[in-house]
XYZ file of C-alpha atoms in Angstrom:
336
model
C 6.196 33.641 96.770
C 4.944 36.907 94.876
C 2.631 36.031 92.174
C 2.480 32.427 92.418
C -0.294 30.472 93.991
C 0.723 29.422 97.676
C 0.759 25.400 96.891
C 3.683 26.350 94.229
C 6.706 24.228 95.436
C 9.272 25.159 92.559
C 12.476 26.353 93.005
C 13.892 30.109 92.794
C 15.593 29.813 89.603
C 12.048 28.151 87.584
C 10.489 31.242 89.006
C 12.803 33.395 87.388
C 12.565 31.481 83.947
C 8.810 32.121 83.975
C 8.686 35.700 84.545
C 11.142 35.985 81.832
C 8.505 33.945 79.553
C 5.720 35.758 80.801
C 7.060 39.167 79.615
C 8.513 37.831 75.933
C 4.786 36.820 75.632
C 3.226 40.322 76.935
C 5.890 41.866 74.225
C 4.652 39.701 71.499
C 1.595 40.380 72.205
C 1.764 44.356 71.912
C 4.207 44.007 68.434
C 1.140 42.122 67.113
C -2.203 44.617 68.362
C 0.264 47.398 66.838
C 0.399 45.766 63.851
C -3.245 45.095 63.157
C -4.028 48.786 64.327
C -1.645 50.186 61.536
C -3.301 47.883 58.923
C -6.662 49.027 60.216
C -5.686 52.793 59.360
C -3.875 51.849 56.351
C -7.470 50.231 54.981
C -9.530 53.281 56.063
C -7.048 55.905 53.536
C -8.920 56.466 50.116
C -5.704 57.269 48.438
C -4.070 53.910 48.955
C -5.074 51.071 46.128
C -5.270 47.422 47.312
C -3.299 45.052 44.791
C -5.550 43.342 42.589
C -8.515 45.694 43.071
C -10.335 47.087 39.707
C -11.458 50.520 38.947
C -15.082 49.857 40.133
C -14.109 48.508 43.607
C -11.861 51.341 44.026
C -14.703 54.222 42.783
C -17.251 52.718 45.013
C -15.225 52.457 48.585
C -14.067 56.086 47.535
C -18.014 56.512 46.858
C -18.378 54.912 50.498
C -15.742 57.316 52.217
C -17.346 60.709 50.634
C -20.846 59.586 51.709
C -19.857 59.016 55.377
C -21.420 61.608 57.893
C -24.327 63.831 57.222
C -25.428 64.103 53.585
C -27.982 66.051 52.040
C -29.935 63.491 49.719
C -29.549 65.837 46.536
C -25.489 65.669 47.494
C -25.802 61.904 48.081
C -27.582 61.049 44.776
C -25.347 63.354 43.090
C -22.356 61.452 44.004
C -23.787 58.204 43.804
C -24.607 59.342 39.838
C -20.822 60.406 39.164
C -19.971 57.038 40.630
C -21.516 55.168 38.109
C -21.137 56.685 35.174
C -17.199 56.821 35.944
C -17.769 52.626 36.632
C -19.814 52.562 32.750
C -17.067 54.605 30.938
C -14.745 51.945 32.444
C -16.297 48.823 31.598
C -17.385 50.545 28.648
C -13.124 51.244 27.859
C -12.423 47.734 28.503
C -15.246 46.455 26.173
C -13.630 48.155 23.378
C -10.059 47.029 24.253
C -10.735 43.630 24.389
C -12.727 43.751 21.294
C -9.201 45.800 19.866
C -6.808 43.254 20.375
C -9.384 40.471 19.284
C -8.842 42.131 15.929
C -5.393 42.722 16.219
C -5.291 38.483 16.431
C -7.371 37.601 13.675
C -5.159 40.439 11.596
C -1.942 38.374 13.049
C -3.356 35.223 12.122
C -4.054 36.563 8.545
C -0.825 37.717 7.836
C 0.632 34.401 9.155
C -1.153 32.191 6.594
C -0.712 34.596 4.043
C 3.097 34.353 4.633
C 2.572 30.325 5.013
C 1.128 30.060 1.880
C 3.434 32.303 -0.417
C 6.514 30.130 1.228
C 6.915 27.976 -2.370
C 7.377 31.274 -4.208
C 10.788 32.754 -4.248
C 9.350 36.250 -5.309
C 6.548 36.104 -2.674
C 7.927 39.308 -0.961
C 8.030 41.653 -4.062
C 4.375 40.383 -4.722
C 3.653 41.412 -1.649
C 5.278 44.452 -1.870
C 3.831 45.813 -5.709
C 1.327 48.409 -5.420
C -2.217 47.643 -5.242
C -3.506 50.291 -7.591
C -3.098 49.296 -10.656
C -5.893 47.826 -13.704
C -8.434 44.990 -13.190
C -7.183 43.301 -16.235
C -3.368 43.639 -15.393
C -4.356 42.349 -11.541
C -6.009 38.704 -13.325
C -2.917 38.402 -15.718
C -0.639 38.525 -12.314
C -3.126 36.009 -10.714
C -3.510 33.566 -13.433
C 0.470 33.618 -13.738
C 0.724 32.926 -10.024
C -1.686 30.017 -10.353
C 0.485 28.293 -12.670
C 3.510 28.753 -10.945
C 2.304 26.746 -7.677
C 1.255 23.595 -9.848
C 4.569 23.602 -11.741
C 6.963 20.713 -11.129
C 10.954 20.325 -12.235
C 11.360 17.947 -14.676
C 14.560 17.074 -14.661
C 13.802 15.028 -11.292
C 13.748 11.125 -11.545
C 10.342 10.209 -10.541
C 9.927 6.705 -12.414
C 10.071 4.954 -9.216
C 7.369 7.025 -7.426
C 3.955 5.053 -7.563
C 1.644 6.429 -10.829
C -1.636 5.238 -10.782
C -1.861 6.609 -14.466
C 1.258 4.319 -15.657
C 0.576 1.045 -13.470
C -3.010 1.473 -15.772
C -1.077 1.681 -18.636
C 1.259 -1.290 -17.846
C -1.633 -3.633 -16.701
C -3.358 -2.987 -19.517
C -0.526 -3.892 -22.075
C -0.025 -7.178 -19.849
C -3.597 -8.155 -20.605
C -3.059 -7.333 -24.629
C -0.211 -8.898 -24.573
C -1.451 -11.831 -22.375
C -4.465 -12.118 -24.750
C -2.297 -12.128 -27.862
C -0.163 -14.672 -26.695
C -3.112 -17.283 -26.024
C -4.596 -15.991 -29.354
C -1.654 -17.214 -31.192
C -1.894 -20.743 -29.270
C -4.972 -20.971 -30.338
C -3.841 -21.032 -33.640
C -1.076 -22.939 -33.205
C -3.532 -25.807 -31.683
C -6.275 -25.459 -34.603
C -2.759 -26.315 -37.564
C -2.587 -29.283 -39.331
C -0.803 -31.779 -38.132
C -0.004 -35.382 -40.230
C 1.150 -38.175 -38.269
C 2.384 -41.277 -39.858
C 2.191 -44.455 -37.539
C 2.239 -47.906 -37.905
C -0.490 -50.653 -36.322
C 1.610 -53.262 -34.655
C 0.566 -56.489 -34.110
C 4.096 -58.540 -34.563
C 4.205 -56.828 -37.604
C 3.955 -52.850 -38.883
C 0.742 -51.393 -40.871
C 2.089 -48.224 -41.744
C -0.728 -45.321 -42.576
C -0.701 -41.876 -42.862
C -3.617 -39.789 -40.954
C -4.374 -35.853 -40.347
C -5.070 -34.274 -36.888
C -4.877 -31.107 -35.164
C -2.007 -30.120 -32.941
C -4.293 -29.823 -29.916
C -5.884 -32.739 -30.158
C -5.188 -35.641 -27.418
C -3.287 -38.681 -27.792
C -6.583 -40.200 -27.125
C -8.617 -38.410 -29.430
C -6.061 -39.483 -32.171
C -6.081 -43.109 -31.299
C -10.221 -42.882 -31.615
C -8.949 -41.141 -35.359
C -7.034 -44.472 -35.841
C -9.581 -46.922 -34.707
C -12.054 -45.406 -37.276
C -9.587 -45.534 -40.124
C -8.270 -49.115 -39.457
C -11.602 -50.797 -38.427
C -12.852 -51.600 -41.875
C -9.457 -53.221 -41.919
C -8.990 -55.401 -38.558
C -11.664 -57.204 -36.595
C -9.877 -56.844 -33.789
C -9.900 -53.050 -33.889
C -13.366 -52.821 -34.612
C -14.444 -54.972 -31.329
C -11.902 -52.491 -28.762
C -12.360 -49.658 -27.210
C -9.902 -46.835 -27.551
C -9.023 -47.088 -23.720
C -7.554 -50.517 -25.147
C -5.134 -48.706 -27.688
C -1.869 -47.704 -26.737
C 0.744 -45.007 -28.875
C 4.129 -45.900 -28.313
C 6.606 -43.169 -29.858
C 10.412 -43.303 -29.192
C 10.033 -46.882 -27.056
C 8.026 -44.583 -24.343
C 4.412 -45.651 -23.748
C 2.075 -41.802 -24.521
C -0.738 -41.531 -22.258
C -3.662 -40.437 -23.309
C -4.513 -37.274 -21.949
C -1.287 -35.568 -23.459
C -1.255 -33.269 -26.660
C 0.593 -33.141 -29.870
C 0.780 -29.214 -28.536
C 2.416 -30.223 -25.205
C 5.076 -32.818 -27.033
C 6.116 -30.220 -29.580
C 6.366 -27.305 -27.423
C 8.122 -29.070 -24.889
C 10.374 -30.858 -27.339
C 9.834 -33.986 -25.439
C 12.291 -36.465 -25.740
C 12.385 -40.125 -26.240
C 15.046 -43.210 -25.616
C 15.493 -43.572 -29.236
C 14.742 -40.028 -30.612
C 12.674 -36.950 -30.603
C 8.853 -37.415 -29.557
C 7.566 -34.064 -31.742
C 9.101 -35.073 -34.641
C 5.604 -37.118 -36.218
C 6.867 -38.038 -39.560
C 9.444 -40.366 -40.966
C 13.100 -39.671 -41.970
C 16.276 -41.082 -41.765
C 19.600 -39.854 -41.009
C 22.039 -39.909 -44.615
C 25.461 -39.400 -43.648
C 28.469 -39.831 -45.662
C 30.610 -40.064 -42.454
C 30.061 -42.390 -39.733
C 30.751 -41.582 -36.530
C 29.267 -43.462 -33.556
C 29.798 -40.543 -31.206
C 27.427 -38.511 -32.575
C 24.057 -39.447 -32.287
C 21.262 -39.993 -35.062
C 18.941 -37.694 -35.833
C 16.237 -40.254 -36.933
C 12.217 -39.915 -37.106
C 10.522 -43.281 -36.203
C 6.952 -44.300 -37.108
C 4.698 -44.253 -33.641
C 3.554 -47.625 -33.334
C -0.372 -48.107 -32.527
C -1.121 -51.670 -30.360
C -3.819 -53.359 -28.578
C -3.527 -53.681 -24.978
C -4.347 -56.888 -24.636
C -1.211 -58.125 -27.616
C 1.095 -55.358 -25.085
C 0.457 -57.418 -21.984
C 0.725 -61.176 -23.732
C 4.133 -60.200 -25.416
C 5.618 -57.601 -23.273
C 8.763 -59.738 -22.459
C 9.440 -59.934 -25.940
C 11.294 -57.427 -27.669
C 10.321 -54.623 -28.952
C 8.130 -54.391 -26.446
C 10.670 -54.873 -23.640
C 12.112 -52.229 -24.126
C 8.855 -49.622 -23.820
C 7.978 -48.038 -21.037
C 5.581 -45.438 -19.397
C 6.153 -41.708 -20.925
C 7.388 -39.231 -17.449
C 7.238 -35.474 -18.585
C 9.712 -35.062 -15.709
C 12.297 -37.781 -16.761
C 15.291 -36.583 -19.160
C 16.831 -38.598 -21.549
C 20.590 -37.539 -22.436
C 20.326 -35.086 -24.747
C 20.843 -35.554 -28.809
C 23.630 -34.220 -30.863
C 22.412 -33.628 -34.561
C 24.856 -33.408 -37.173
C 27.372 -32.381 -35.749
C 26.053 -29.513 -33.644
């Protein structure tokens, strides 16, 4: 067969199929040696610019094409000197427009936070629009004026509930005057003199009359009574005033209360009122048992050891320990 090898044992019609391939490739081929010859003469023209090229490129292949063939050296340098100095007027043009629209930015930026921060006035645009020429004293009125405005505030707005360091000052210190008044007056309160008539029991009642402060201790006052009725009763004079018990109302005082804490607190005892310290009784002219006495017993003052021998015996049966948290039923007085 013509054109294939002699040990080629296809048939007629694969023969056919690869001629027919042989020629699409001979085609392709020629479409694509056309092609690069008409982009090879395209590159070659000095009038046509290639995308992307600058100025100088484009000056120095045109340099390139006017130099080709025989030169005279005066024509070369000649040309290679117009070259150049059309490449420094252009780098020398794009210097100063870049360095242009630098300052064209920093002018936009200036005008932008001028505008920013002459937003709070409401005549910021006829400032901006008064002429500039006018007197140096007149221009630092106009400035001054503006100054003020920007620091002025409206105030007809609620603002109490905004934090103020200034008036949580003011309010802290008028709590610590206040605070400090207060415990001055206590103080005085404690230092008054207070009488306290009582009664040493020992089966029977010793009634005396002594003088204390209101902020003394239950136990301080019992060591006031020991001194007054030792000269009086051995058996005084050999205790100790851990011994010595007040009993006020039928309620057992410990010692480490106050006269202070029993009056403020208006303590209350199972037969009366525990800051009432002297004696009264209640004069009625109408008796009526569902109103309650207002009556004033004598404290009674006893030795520990006569408590404990005859506490099954009335009236000592009937005392017990004082409880600042225990409430008695409250006491109707005359009437009220």
């Amino acid at each position: 067969m013509s054109g294939m090898g002699d040990g080629y044992v296809g048939t007629a019609q694969d023969a056919v199929r690869i001629r027919r391939l042989e020629k699409q490739r001979e085609a392709e081929r020629r479409k694509i040696q056309e092609l690069k010859t008409k982009s090879a003469s395209a590159k070659g023209q000095p009038g046509l610019l290639q995308f992307g090229s600058s100025t100088s490129e484009i000056l120095e292949t045109a340099f390139k094409k006017e130099t080709v063939g025989l030169v005279t050296r005066e024509q070369y340098v000649e040309k290679r000197v117009n070259i150049q100095s059309k490449i420094e007027e252009e780098e020398k043009e794009k210097l100063q427009k870049q360095q242009q629209e630098e300052e064209e930015l920093q002018l936009e930026k200036r005008k932008k936070r001028k505008i920013k921060g002459n937003a709070r006035l409401s005549f910021a645009e006829d400032i901006d629009n008064e002429p500039q020429e006018e007197e140096p004293h007149h221009n630092n009125l106009e400035t001054n004026r503006l100054q003020r405005g920007k620091l002025g505030k409206d105030p007809t707005v609620e603002t109490s509930f905004l934090p103020d360091s200034e008036r949580e000052a003011e309010e802290q210190a008028e709590r610590e005057r206040l605070r400090k008044q207060w415990l001055h007056e206590q103080e005085q309160i404690r230092n008054e003199p207070l009488e306290i008539t009582y009664s040493y029991w020992d089966g029977t009642g010793h009634r005396r009359v002594i003088q204390v402060r209101k902020g003394d201790s239950i136990g301080e006052f019992l060591r006031a009574v020991q001194q007054q009725l030792a000269p009086e009763f051995r058996e005084i004079r050999t205790t100790s005033v851990e011994n010595l018990l007040y009993v006020k109302e039928d309620l057992i005082i410990p010692h480490q209360h106050s006269f202070y804490e029993l009056i403020v607190n208006k303590a209350r005892g199972k037969s009366g009122p525990l800051f009432h310290f002297d004696v009264h009784e209640d004069v009625r002219t109408i008796a009526d048992a569902t109103i309650e006495k207002d009556e004033s017993h004598a404290g009674k003052v006893v030795e520990r050891h006569w408590y404990e021998k005859n506490k099954h015996i009335f009236p000592a049966s009937r005392w017990e320990i004082y409880d600042p948290t225990k409430k008695w039923e409250r006491y109707t007085i005359h009437g009220d």
